[in-house]
Amino acid sequence: MVVDNGAPKGGLGTIRNATLLMDLLARSPYFHQLTDLAQQSGMTVPTVHRLLRSLVYAEYAVQDPATSRYGLGQAVTRLAVHQMSNNPILTALSPFMIGLRDQLDATIAVHVLIGGEAVCIDQAEARDRGPFRRPLRSVPALESAAGRILAAHAGDEVWESIRTGRTAEPGTGAEDAPGGPAGPAGPVGPVGPGAPGTPEASSTSGTSTSGTSDAPHAPTPSASTEAADSAADMASRRSAWRSAEHVVFESADPTASNEVAVPVRAADGVVVAALSADLHPTADPHAVAASLLRTAASCGRSISHG
């Protein structure tokens, strides 16, 4: 996180602070109070107000005239549409989404890793979903099958920032806004044939403390041991997800479907995306994953990376 007295100073610091505010504006609710943004960002109210005025002028933010609250502006939507229309991952995969949906009778989605989150950039809804479409969504990486694959294949610094939920240095691709993922949610499902066994997932990846005292406490030996065990446990999971042909995520929400995902490798072998399908209760995850893998392998050869 960048604060008023943080380094670097000048133009780069201003850009980092502005992008931090845009990330906060992107979170629910749609409009945010100025004081809330200042508190969440760690910046002073005058600094946040000055940056928001510049963002509003450039149409990257908008101010609601009725409430004076702020939200993201339409310029962000324009940039996103331009970026996705030229995205080589979507160029390769999108033509096959409908056919794959009809073959598997499932919702098919493409995900990429951005800022510690698994971001769905395209999806084809299953026919039995009725007239209502689920909007594209972004979830903490460890809370979906696709995100676990992408996080496991990311660099060590990116993985560590996702595991701990901290903010990484810019330029690593691991920047997380405040309140980022703290760990996996829900149990770990099967990881595909030939992959090492995966331990059961816990609700968090690190230790937690309780109490009302504001004074910092030195970790006790037991807390240090828990942290070390947690790090080792997550390293084991990362190894399993990284070597798996597919990963299944079993949702803790009884109204949500389970998900199976496979990696999408570019022509140079680097994992650049994940292809997922939701699972009906009677579906065979291995059979669904096999179809996803064939499409991912075929399309991935046409994706350039680097």
PDB file of C-alpha atoms in Angstrom:
ATOM      1  CA  MET A   1       0.000   0.000   0.000  1.00  0.00           C
ATOM      2  CA  VAL A   2       1.169   3.511  -0.763  1.00  0.00           C
ATOM      3  CA  VAL A   3       0.633   6.225   1.811  1.00  0.00           C
ATOM      4  CA  ASP A   4       1.275   9.939   1.779  1.00  0.00           C
ATOM      5  CA  ASN A   5       4.717   9.730   3.310  1.00  0.00           C
ATOM      6  CA  GLY A   6       5.699   6.557   1.479  1.00  0.00           C
ATOM      7  CA  ALA A   7       8.312   6.195  -1.234  1.00  0.00           C
ATOM      8  CA  PRO A   8       8.668   6.870  -4.052  1.00  0.00           C
ATOM      9  CA  LYS A   9       7.819  10.550  -4.210  1.00  0.00           C
ATOM     10  CA  GLY A  10       6.636  12.565  -7.181  1.00  0.00           C
ATOM     11  CA  GLY A  11       5.013  11.277 -10.330  1.00  0.00           C
ATOM     12  CA  LEU A  12       5.459   7.577  -9.711  1.00  0.00           C
ATOM     13  CA  GLY A  13       3.999   7.840  -6.213  1.00  0.00           C
ATOM     14  CA  THR A  14       1.014   9.776  -7.571  1.00  0.00           C
ATOM     15  CA  ILE A  15       0.346   7.119 -10.199  1.00  0.00           C
ATOM     16  CA  ARG A  16       0.566   4.335  -7.630  1.00  0.00           C
ATOM     17  CA  ASN A  17      -1.848   6.161  -5.328  1.00  0.00           C
ATOM     18  CA  ALA A  18      -4.278   6.827  -8.183  1.00  0.00           C
ATOM     19  CA  THR A  19      -4.285   3.180  -9.264  1.00  0.00           C
ATOM     20  CA  LEU A  20      -4.819   2.129  -5.651  1.00  0.00           C
ATOM     21  CA  LEU A  21      -7.897   4.346  -5.501  1.00  0.00           C
ATOM     22  CA  MET A  22      -9.186   2.888  -8.775  1.00  0.00           C
ATOM     23  CA  ASP A  23      -8.828  -0.603  -7.346  1.00  0.00           C
ATOM     24  CA  LEU A  24     -10.816   0.430  -4.281  1.00  0.00           C
ATOM     25  CA  LEU A  25     -13.472   2.071  -6.466  1.00  0.00           C
ATOM     26  CA  ALA A  26     -13.853  -1.200  -8.361  1.00  0.00           C
ATOM     27  CA  ARG A  27     -15.018  -2.977  -5.211  1.00  0.00           C
ATOM     28  CA  SER A  28     -18.574  -3.165  -3.942  1.00  0.00           C
ATOM     29  CA  PRO A  29     -20.582  -0.982  -3.443  1.00  0.00           C
ATOM     30  CA  TYR A  30     -20.739   0.884  -6.728  1.00  0.00           C
ATOM     31  CA  PHE A  31     -20.225   4.314  -5.103  1.00  0.00           C
ATOM     32  CA  HIS A  32     -17.871   5.078  -2.192  1.00  0.00           C
ATOM     33  CA  GLN A  33     -17.574   7.875   0.342  1.00  0.00           C
ATOM     34  CA  LEU A  34     -14.471  10.033   0.253  1.00  0.00           C
ATOM     35  CA  THR A  35     -13.668   9.356   3.909  1.00  0.00           C
ATOM     36  CA  ASP A  36     -13.989   5.589   3.421  1.00  0.00           C
ATOM     37  CA  LEU A  37     -11.550   5.697   0.520  1.00  0.00           C
ATOM     38  CA  ALA A  38      -9.086   7.688   2.617  1.00  0.00           C
ATOM     39  CA  GLN A  39      -9.319   5.216   5.485  1.00  0.00           C
ATOM     40  CA  GLN A  40      -8.945   2.142   3.243  1.00  0.00           C
ATOM     41  CA  SER A  41      -6.048   3.584   1.251  1.00  0.00           C
ATOM     42  CA  GLY A  42      -4.112   5.024   4.182  1.00  0.00           C
ATOM     43  CA  MET A  43      -4.016   8.451   2.529  1.00  0.00           C
ATOM     44  CA  THR A  44      -5.285  11.748   3.901  1.00  0.00           C
ATOM     45  CA  VAL A  45      -8.683  13.064   2.832  1.00  0.00           C
ATOM     46  CA  PRO A  46      -7.167  16.066   0.946  1.00  0.00           C
ATOM     47  CA  THR A  47      -4.825  13.767  -0.984  1.00  0.00           C
ATOM     48  CA  VAL A  48      -7.644  11.394  -1.930  1.00  0.00           C
ATOM     49  CA  HIS A  49      -9.861  14.316  -2.936  1.00  0.00           C
ATOM     50  CA  ARG A  50      -7.143  15.760  -5.164  1.00  0.00           C
ATOM     51  CA  LEU A  51      -6.519  12.427  -6.882  1.00  0.00           C
ATOM     52  CA  LEU A  52     -10.240  11.769  -7.360  1.00  0.00           C
ATOM     53  CA  ARG A  53     -10.711  15.166  -9.002  1.00  0.00           C
ATOM     54  CA  SER A  54      -8.000  14.281 -11.514  1.00  0.00           C
ATOM     55  CA  LEU A  55      -9.560  10.858 -12.154  1.00  0.00           C
ATOM     56  CA  VAL A  56     -13.013  12.383 -12.630  1.00  0.00           C
ATOM     57  CA  TYR A  57     -11.605  14.920 -15.086  1.00  0.00           C
ATOM     58  CA  ALA A  58     -10.051  12.085 -17.114  1.00  0.00           C
ATOM     59  CA  GLU A  59     -13.309  10.036 -16.847  1.00  0.00           C
ATOM     60  CA  TYR A  60     -11.580   7.217 -14.957  1.00  0.00           C
ATOM     61  CA  ALA A  61     -13.820   8.045 -11.989  1.00  0.00           C
ATOM     62  CA  VAL A  62     -17.279   9.563 -11.642  1.00  0.00           C
ATOM     63  CA  GLN A  63     -18.943  11.478  -8.835  1.00  0.00           C
ATOM     64  CA  ASP A  64     -22.616  10.915  -8.105  1.00  0.00           C
ATOM     65  CA  PRO A  65     -24.199  14.400  -7.977  1.00  0.00           C
ATOM     66  CA  ALA A  66     -26.885  13.250  -5.531  1.00  0.00           C
ATOM     67  CA  THR A  67     -24.607  11.738  -2.888  1.00  0.00           C
ATOM     68  CA  SER A  68     -21.142  13.130  -3.814  1.00  0.00           C
ATOM     69  CA  ARG A  69     -19.815   9.572  -3.669  1.00  0.00           C
ATOM     70  CA  TYR A  70     -17.318   8.226  -6.176  1.00  0.00           C
ATOM     71  CA  GLY A  71     -17.224   5.250  -8.532  1.00  0.00           C
ATOM     72  CA  LEU A  72     -15.269   4.067 -11.540  1.00  0.00           C
ATOM     73  CA  GLY A  73     -15.730   6.029 -14.740  1.00  0.00           C
ATOM     74  CA  GLN A  74     -16.637   4.901 -18.246  1.00  0.00           C
ATOM     75  CA  ALA A  75     -13.079   5.305 -19.511  1.00  0.00           C
ATOM     76  CA  VAL A  76     -12.184   2.159 -17.565  1.00  0.00           C
ATOM     77  CA  THR A  77     -14.867   0.210 -19.451  1.00  0.00           C
ATOM     78  CA  ARG A  78     -13.567   1.519 -22.765  1.00  0.00           C
ATOM     79  CA  LEU A  79     -10.027   0.407 -21.955  1.00  0.00           C
ATOM     80  CA  ALA A  80     -11.223  -3.006 -20.797  1.00  0.00           C
ATOM     81  CA  VAL A  81     -13.174  -3.596 -23.998  1.00  0.00           C
ATOM     82  CA  HIS A  82     -10.219  -2.580 -26.165  1.00  0.00           C
ATOM     83  CA  GLN A  83      -7.880  -4.780 -24.150  1.00  0.00           C
ATOM     84  CA  MET A  84     -10.098  -7.853 -24.355  1.00  0.00           C
ATOM     85  CA  SER A  85     -10.896  -7.398 -28.034  1.00  0.00           C
ATOM     86  CA  ASN A  86      -7.166  -7.707 -28.770  1.00  0.00           C
ATOM     87  CA  ASN A  87      -6.427 -10.355 -26.149  1.00  0.00           C
ATOM     88  CA  PRO A  88      -4.623 -13.321 -27.796  1.00  0.00           C
ATOM     89  CA  ILE A  89      -6.046 -15.706 -25.183  1.00  0.00           C
ATOM     90  CA  LEU A  90      -9.617 -14.799 -26.101  1.00  0.00           C
ATOM     91  CA  THR A  91      -8.793 -14.792 -29.809  1.00  0.00           C
ATOM     92  CA  ALA A  92      -7.669 -18.399 -29.462  1.00  0.00           C
ATOM     93  CA  LEU A  93     -10.332 -19.734 -27.082  1.00  0.00           C
ATOM     94  CA  SER A  94     -13.549 -17.789 -27.717  1.00  0.00           C
ATOM     95  CA  PRO A  95     -14.474 -19.509 -31.027  1.00  0.00           C
ATOM     96  CA  PHE A  96     -14.606 -22.867 -29.202  1.00  0.00           C
ATOM     97  CA  MET A  97     -16.563 -21.811 -26.110  1.00  0.00           C
ATOM     98  CA  ILE A  98     -20.077 -22.479 -27.448  1.00  0.00           C
ATOM     99  CA  GLY A  99     -19.183 -25.879 -28.865  1.00  0.00           C
ATOM    100  CA  LEU A 100     -17.528 -26.887 -25.603  1.00  0.00           C
ATOM    101  CA  ARG A 101     -20.538 -25.667 -23.639  1.00  0.00           C
ATOM    102  CA  ASP A 102     -22.922 -27.743 -25.752  1.00  0.00           C
ATOM    103  CA  GLN A 103     -20.690 -30.804 -25.586  1.00  0.00           C
ATOM    104  CA  LEU A 104     -20.384 -30.726 -21.787  1.00  0.00           C
ATOM    105  CA  ASP A 105     -23.752 -29.121 -21.015  1.00  0.00           C
ATOM    106  CA  ALA A 106     -21.920 -26.820 -18.616  1.00  0.00           C
ATOM    107  CA  THR A 107     -20.915 -23.210 -18.205  1.00  0.00           C
ATOM    108  CA  ILE A 108     -17.453 -22.723 -19.714  1.00  0.00           C
ATOM    109  CA  ALA A 109     -15.201 -19.857 -18.603  1.00  0.00           C
ATOM    110  CA  VAL A 110     -11.737 -18.452 -19.265  1.00  0.00           C
ATOM    111  CA  HIS A 111      -9.762 -16.994 -16.360  1.00  0.00           C
ATOM    112  CA  VAL A 112      -6.528 -15.042 -15.974  1.00  0.00           C
ATOM    113  CA  LEU A 113      -4.593 -14.044 -12.856  1.00  0.00           C
ATOM    114  CA  ILE A 114      -4.600 -10.312 -12.133  1.00  0.00           C
ATOM    115  CA  GLY A 115      -3.663  -8.710  -8.830  1.00  0.00           C
ATOM    116  CA  GLY A 116      -4.038 -11.911  -6.831  1.00  0.00           C
ATOM    117  CA  GLU A 117      -7.500 -12.631  -8.226  1.00  0.00           C
ATOM    118  CA  ALA A 118      -8.823 -15.110 -10.771  1.00  0.00           C
ATOM    119  CA  VAL A 119     -10.558 -12.842 -13.276  1.00  0.00           C
ATOM    120  CA  CYS A 120     -13.132 -14.359 -15.636  1.00  0.00           C
ATOM    121  CA  ILE A 121     -12.659 -12.671 -19.016  1.00  0.00           C
ATOM    122  CA  ASP A 122     -15.154 -14.760 -21.032  1.00  0.00           C
ATOM    123  CA  GLN A 123     -17.825 -17.339 -20.389  1.00  0.00           C
ATOM    124  CA  ALA A 124     -20.541 -19.297 -22.184  1.00  0.00           C
ATOM    125  CA  GLU A 125     -23.510 -20.061 -19.947  1.00  0.00           C
ATOM    126  CA  ALA A 126     -24.981 -23.557 -19.928  1.00  0.00           C
ATOM    127  CA  ARG A 127     -28.356 -23.828 -21.637  1.00  0.00           C
ATOM    128  CA  ASP A 128     -30.148 -24.957 -18.481  1.00  0.00           C
ATOM    129  CA  ARG A 129     -29.275 -21.776 -16.582  1.00  0.00           C
ATOM    130  CA  GLY A 130     -32.497 -20.077 -17.652  1.00  0.00           C
ATOM    131  CA  PRO A 131     -32.864 -16.532 -18.976  1.00  0.00           C
ATOM    132  CA  PHE A 132     -30.516 -14.959 -16.425  1.00  0.00           C
ATOM    133  CA  ARG A 133     -26.825 -14.669 -17.193  1.00  0.00           C
ATOM    134  CA  ARG A 134     -24.185 -14.631 -14.476  1.00  0.00           C
ATOM    135  CA  PRO A 135     -21.954 -11.573 -14.905  1.00  0.00           C
ATOM    136  CA  LEU A 136     -18.223 -11.936 -15.356  1.00  0.00           C
ATOM    137  CA  ARG A 137     -16.617 -12.034 -11.941  1.00  0.00           C
ATOM    138  CA  SER A 138     -13.327 -11.831 -10.116  1.00  0.00           C
ATOM    139  CA  VAL A 139     -12.595 -13.892  -6.988  1.00  0.00           C
ATOM    140  CA  PRO A 140      -9.546 -14.368  -4.751  1.00  0.00           C
ATOM    141  CA  ALA A 141      -7.268 -16.798  -6.541  1.00  0.00           C
ATOM    142  CA  LEU A 142      -7.393 -19.528  -3.927  1.00  0.00           C
ATOM    143  CA  GLU A 143     -11.198 -19.574  -3.911  1.00  0.00           C
ATOM    144  CA  SER A 144     -11.647 -21.249  -7.298  1.00  0.00           C
ATOM    145  CA  ALA A 145     -10.184 -24.145  -9.238  1.00  0.00           C
ATOM    146  CA  ALA A 146      -8.998 -21.839 -12.007  1.00  0.00           C
ATOM    147  CA  GLY A 147      -7.398 -19.466  -9.530  1.00  0.00           C
ATOM    148  CA  ARG A 148      -5.547 -22.249  -7.750  1.00  0.00           C
ATOM    149  CA  ILE A 149      -4.037 -23.424 -11.031  1.00  0.00           C
ATOM    150  CA  LEU A 150      -3.000 -19.900 -12.005  1.00  0.00           C
ATOM    151  CA  ALA A 151      -1.591 -19.093  -8.550  1.00  0.00           C
ATOM    152  CA  ALA A 152       0.357 -22.351  -8.405  1.00  0.00           C
ATOM    153  CA  HIS A 153       1.986 -21.653 -11.771  1.00  0.00           C
ATOM    154  CA  ALA A 154       2.804 -18.021 -10.939  1.00  0.00           C
ATOM    155  CA  GLY A 155       6.228 -16.898  -9.761  1.00  0.00           C
ATOM    156  CA  ASP A 156       7.298 -17.384  -6.161  1.00  0.00           C
ATOM    157  CA  GLU A 157       6.755 -13.752  -5.193  1.00  0.00           C
ATOM    158  CA  VAL A 158       3.288 -13.717  -6.724  1.00  0.00           C
ATOM    159  CA  TRP A 159       2.406 -16.977  -4.982  1.00  0.00           C
ATOM    160  CA  GLU A 160       3.634 -15.695  -1.632  1.00  0.00           C
ATOM    161  CA  SER A 161       1.595 -12.506  -1.925  1.00  0.00           C
ATOM    162  CA  ILE A 162      -1.517 -14.559  -2.731  1.00  0.00           C
ATOM    163  CA  ARG A 163      -0.852 -16.996   0.094  1.00  0.00           C
ATOM    164  CA  THR A 164      -0.447 -14.271   2.702  1.00  0.00           C
ATOM    165  CA  GLY A 165      -2.869 -11.749   1.241  1.00  0.00           C
ATOM    166  CA  ARG A 166      -0.274  -8.983   1.367  1.00  0.00           C
ATOM    167  CA  THR A 167       0.496  -6.275  -1.171  1.00  0.00           C
ATOM    168  CA  ALA A 168       3.437  -7.052  -3.446  1.00  0.00           C
ATOM    169  CA  GLU A 169       5.824  -4.577  -4.978  1.00  0.00           C
ATOM    170  CA  PRO A 170       4.628  -3.127  -8.293  1.00  0.00           C
ATOM    171  CA  GLY A 171       5.901  -4.759 -11.434  1.00  0.00           C
ATOM    172  CA  THR A 172       5.621  -8.306 -10.089  1.00  0.00           C
ATOM    173  CA  GLY A 173       2.043  -8.821 -11.206  1.00  0.00           C
ATOM    174  CA  ALA A 174       1.113  -9.592  -7.609  1.00  0.00           C
ATOM    175  CA  GLU A 175      -0.253  -6.288  -6.399  1.00  0.00           C
ATOM    176  CA  ASP A 176      -3.201  -6.798  -4.068  1.00  0.00           C
ATOM    177  CA  ALA A 177      -5.573  -4.167  -2.785  1.00  0.00           C
ATOM    178  CA  PRO A 178      -6.359  -4.053   0.925  1.00  0.00           C
ATOM    179  CA  GLY A 179      -8.608  -6.864   2.004  1.00  0.00           C
ATOM    180  CA  GLY A 180      -7.176  -9.297  -0.516  1.00  0.00           C
ATOM    181  CA  PRO A 181      -7.340 -13.051  -0.224  1.00  0.00           C
ATOM    182  CA  ALA A 182      -6.163 -14.504   3.018  1.00  0.00           C
ATOM    183  CA  GLY A 183      -6.257 -18.101   1.968  1.00  0.00           C
ATOM    184  CA  PRO A 184      -8.299 -20.827   0.333  1.00  0.00           C
ATOM    185  CA  ALA A 185     -11.960 -21.353   1.050  1.00  0.00           C
ATOM    186  CA  GLY A 186     -13.660 -24.692   0.772  1.00  0.00           C
ATOM    187  CA  PRO A 187     -12.197 -28.170   0.530  1.00  0.00           C
ATOM    188  CA  VAL A 188      -9.702 -29.211  -2.076  1.00  0.00           C
ATOM    189  CA  GLY A 189     -11.134 -31.560  -4.674  1.00  0.00           C
ATOM    190  CA  PRO A 190      -9.450 -34.203  -6.816  1.00  0.00           C
ATOM    191  CA  VAL A 191      -6.413 -32.941  -8.686  1.00  0.00           C
ATOM    192  CA  GLY A 192      -6.304 -35.257 -11.659  1.00  0.00           C
ATOM    193  CA  PRO A 193      -4.638 -38.533 -12.526  1.00  0.00           C
ATOM    194  CA  GLY A 194      -1.011 -38.964 -11.572  1.00  0.00           C
ATOM    195  CA  ALA A 195      -0.922 -35.872  -9.371  1.00  0.00           C
ATOM    196  CA  PRO A 196       0.288 -36.060  -5.783  1.00  0.00           C
ATOM    197  CA  GLY A 197      -2.325 -36.180  -3.054  1.00  0.00           C
ATOM    198  CA  THR A 198      -3.710 -32.890  -1.867  1.00  0.00           C
ATOM    199  CA  PRO A 199      -4.276 -32.239   1.844  1.00  0.00           C
ATOM    200  CA  GLU A 200      -7.605 -30.938   2.981  1.00  0.00           C
ATOM    201  CA  ALA A 201      -7.953 -27.177   2.670  1.00  0.00           C
ATOM    202  CA  SER A 202      -8.467 -24.925   5.618  1.00  0.00           C
ATOM    203  CA  SER A 203     -10.394 -21.673   5.643  1.00  0.00           C
ATOM    204  CA  THR A 204      -7.248 -19.569   5.991  1.00  0.00           C
ATOM    205  CA  SER A 205      -3.647 -19.892   4.964  1.00  0.00           C
ATOM    206  CA  GLY A 206      -2.052 -18.156   7.923  1.00  0.00           C
ATOM    207  CA  THR A 207      -2.419 -17.677  11.630  1.00  0.00           C
ATOM    208  CA  SER A 208      -4.984 -15.371  13.177  1.00  0.00           C
ATOM    209  CA  THR A 209      -5.023 -13.459  16.418  1.00  0.00           C
ATOM    210  CA  SER A 210      -7.868 -12.252  18.589  1.00  0.00           C
ATOM    211  CA  GLY A 211      -8.263  -9.680  21.337  1.00  0.00           C
ATOM    212  CA  THR A 212      -8.872  -5.966  21.680  1.00  0.00           C
ATOM    213  CA  SER A 213      -5.402  -4.688  22.529  1.00  0.00           C
ATOM    214  CA  ASP A 214      -3.847  -2.355  19.978  1.00  0.00           C
ATOM    215  CA  ALA A 215      -0.316  -3.097  21.150  1.00  0.00           C
ATOM    216  CA  PRO A 216       1.681  -5.525  18.998  1.00  0.00           C
ATOM    217  CA  HIS A 217       2.418  -8.918  20.487  1.00  0.00           C
ATOM    218  CA  ALA A 218       5.475 -11.012  19.801  1.00  0.00           C
ATOM    219  CA  PRO A 219       4.481 -14.377  18.321  1.00  0.00           C
ATOM    220  CA  THR A 220       4.539 -17.242  20.772  1.00  0.00           C
ATOM    221  CA  PRO A 221       6.444 -20.423  19.892  1.00  0.00           C
ATOM    222  CA  SER A 222       3.136 -22.156  19.159  1.00  0.00           C
ATOM    223  CA  ALA A 223       2.085 -19.344  16.813  1.00  0.00           C
ATOM    224  CA  SER A 224       5.437 -19.531  15.023  1.00  0.00           C
ATOM    225  CA  THR A 225       5.035 -23.270  14.676  1.00  0.00           C
ATOM    226  CA  GLU A 226       1.528 -22.828  13.292  1.00  0.00           C
ATOM    227  CA  ALA A 227       2.788 -20.316  10.757  1.00  0.00           C
ATOM    228  CA  ALA A 228       5.569 -22.648   9.645  1.00  0.00           C
ATOM    229  CA  ASP A 229       3.147 -25.569   9.393  1.00  0.00           C
ATOM    230  CA  SER A 230       0.727 -23.434   7.413  1.00  0.00           C
ATOM    231  CA  ALA A 231       3.450 -22.344   4.974  1.00  0.00           C
ATOM    232  CA  ALA A 232       4.562 -25.953   4.520  1.00  0.00           C
ATOM    233  CA  ASP A 233       0.971 -27.069   4.023  1.00  0.00           C
ATOM    234  CA  MET A 234       0.372 -24.401   1.364  1.00  0.00           C
ATOM    235  CA  ALA A 235       3.650 -25.313  -0.351  1.00  0.00           C
ATOM    236  CA  SER A 236       2.392 -28.889  -0.572  1.00  0.00           C
ATOM    237  CA  ARG A 237      -0.886 -27.738  -2.067  1.00  0.00           C
ATOM    238  CA  ARG A 238       0.903 -25.509  -4.548  1.00  0.00           C
ATOM    239  CA  SER A 239       3.012 -28.443  -5.691  1.00  0.00           C
ATOM    240  CA  ALA A 240      -0.104 -30.566  -6.126  1.00  0.00           C
ATOM    241  CA  TRP A 241      -2.002 -27.895  -8.062  1.00  0.00           C
ATOM    242  CA  ARG A 242       1.037 -27.127 -10.198  1.00  0.00           C
ATOM    243  CA  SER A 243       1.580 -30.741 -11.271  1.00  0.00           C
ATOM    244  CA  ALA A 244      -2.105 -31.627 -11.667  1.00  0.00           C
ATOM    245  CA  GLU A 245      -3.712 -32.085 -15.070  1.00  0.00           C
ATOM    246  CA  HIS A 246      -6.849 -30.582 -13.571  1.00  0.00           C
ATOM    247  CA  VAL A 247      -8.083 -29.181 -10.264  1.00  0.00           C
ATOM    248  CA  VAL A 248     -11.565 -29.519  -8.796  1.00  0.00           C
ATOM    249  CA  PHE A 249     -12.960 -26.928  -6.399  1.00  0.00           C
ATOM    250  CA  GLU A 250     -15.813 -28.116  -4.184  1.00  0.00           C
ATOM    251  CA  SER A 251     -17.866 -25.083  -3.216  1.00  0.00           C
ATOM    252  CA  ALA A 252     -18.922 -24.652   0.404  1.00  0.00           C
ATOM    253  CA  ASP A 253     -22.032 -22.860  -0.890  1.00  0.00           C
ATOM    254  CA  PRO A 254     -24.794 -25.452  -1.437  1.00  0.00           C
ATOM    255  CA  THR A 255     -26.388 -23.243  -4.107  1.00  0.00           C
ATOM    256  CA  ALA A 256     -23.172 -23.010  -6.161  1.00  0.00           C
ATOM    257  CA  SER A 257     -21.802 -25.632  -8.522  1.00  0.00           C
ATOM    258  CA  ASN A 258     -18.454 -27.300  -8.103  1.00  0.00           C
ATOM    259  CA  GLU A 259     -15.825 -26.362 -10.673  1.00  0.00           C
ATOM    260  CA  VAL A 260     -13.124 -28.164 -12.610  1.00  0.00           C
ATOM    261  CA  ALA A 261     -10.345 -26.252 -14.353  1.00  0.00           C
ATOM    262  CA  VAL A 262      -7.309 -27.002 -16.508  1.00  0.00           C
ATOM    263  CA  PRO A 263      -4.273 -24.875 -17.386  1.00  0.00           C
ATOM    264  CA  VAL A 264      -3.975 -23.171 -20.763  1.00  0.00           C
ATOM    265  CA  ARG A 265      -0.373 -23.106 -21.941  1.00  0.00           C
ATOM    266  CA  ALA A 266       0.923 -20.711 -24.565  1.00  0.00           C
ATOM    267  CA  ALA A 267       3.158 -21.843 -27.409  1.00  0.00           C
ATOM    268  CA  ASP A 268       6.212 -21.536 -25.163  1.00  0.00           C
ATOM    269  CA  GLY A 269       4.652 -23.742 -22.468  1.00  0.00           C
ATOM    270  CA  VAL A 270       3.916 -20.948 -19.978  1.00  0.00           C
ATOM    271  CA  VAL A 271       0.513 -21.144 -18.269  1.00  0.00           C
ATOM    272  CA  VAL A 272      -1.300 -17.963 -19.297  1.00  0.00           C
ATOM    273  CA  ALA A 273      -4.917 -18.804 -18.437  1.00  0.00           C
ATOM    274  CA  ALA A 274      -7.229 -21.454 -17.039  1.00  0.00           C
ATOM    275  CA  LEU A 275     -10.263 -23.009 -18.727  1.00  0.00           C
ATOM    276  CA  SER A 276     -13.064 -24.115 -16.414  1.00  0.00           C
ATOM    277  CA  ALA A 277     -16.456 -25.825 -16.413  1.00  0.00           C
ATOM    278  CA  ASP A 278     -19.025 -26.134 -13.680  1.00  0.00           C
ATOM    279  CA  LEU A 279     -19.875 -29.656 -12.607  1.00  0.00           C
ATOM    280  CA  HIS A 280     -23.300 -31.228 -12.364  1.00  0.00           C
ATOM    281  CA  PRO A 281     -23.673 -33.539  -9.348  1.00  0.00           C
ATOM    282  CA  THR A 282     -23.517 -36.600 -11.615  1.00  0.00           C
ATOM    283  CA  ALA A 283     -20.730 -35.342 -13.881  1.00  0.00           C
ATOM    284  CA  ASP A 284     -17.404 -37.166 -14.055  1.00  0.00           C
ATOM    285  CA  PRO A 285     -14.693 -34.560 -13.340  1.00  0.00           C
ATOM    286  CA  HIS A 286     -12.069 -36.583 -15.226  1.00  0.00           C
ATOM    287  CA  ALA A 287     -14.203 -36.785 -18.365  1.00  0.00           C
ATOM    288  CA  VAL A 288     -15.049 -33.080 -18.252  1.00  0.00           C
ATOM    289  CA  ALA A 289     -11.393 -32.200 -17.640  1.00  0.00           C
ATOM    290  CA  ALA A 290     -10.300 -34.352 -20.574  1.00  0.00           C
ATOM    291  CA  SER A 291     -12.491 -32.311 -22.942  1.00  0.00           C
ATOM    292  CA  LEU A 292     -11.227 -29.065 -21.466  1.00  0.00           C
ATOM    293  CA  LEU A 293      -7.626 -30.227 -21.813  1.00  0.00           C
ATOM    294  CA  ARG A 294      -8.028 -31.070 -25.495  1.00  0.00           C
ATOM    295  CA  THR A 295      -9.408 -27.608 -26.217  1.00  0.00           C
ATOM    296  CA  ALA A 296      -6.779 -25.900 -24.059  1.00  0.00           C
ATOM    297  CA  ALA A 297      -3.925 -27.783 -25.742  1.00  0.00           C
ATOM    298  CA  SER A 298      -5.243 -27.136 -29.246  1.00  0.00           C
ATOM    299  CA  CYS A 299      -5.878 -23.441 -28.691  1.00  0.00           C
ATOM    300  CA  GLY A 300      -2.804 -22.798 -26.586  1.00  0.00           C
ATOM    301  CA  ARG A 301      -0.440 -23.563 -29.435  1.00  0.00           C
ATOM    302  CA  SER A 302      -1.675 -20.410 -31.200  1.00  0.00           C
ATOM    303  CA  ILE A 303      -1.118 -18.118 -28.198  1.00  0.00           C
ATOM    304  CA  SER A 304       2.134 -16.204 -28.200  1.00  0.00           C
ATOM    305  CA  HIS A 305       3.559 -15.180 -24.843  1.00  0.00           C
ATOM    306  CA  GLY A 306       6.214 -12.717 -23.853  1.00  0.00           C
TER     307      GLY A 306
END
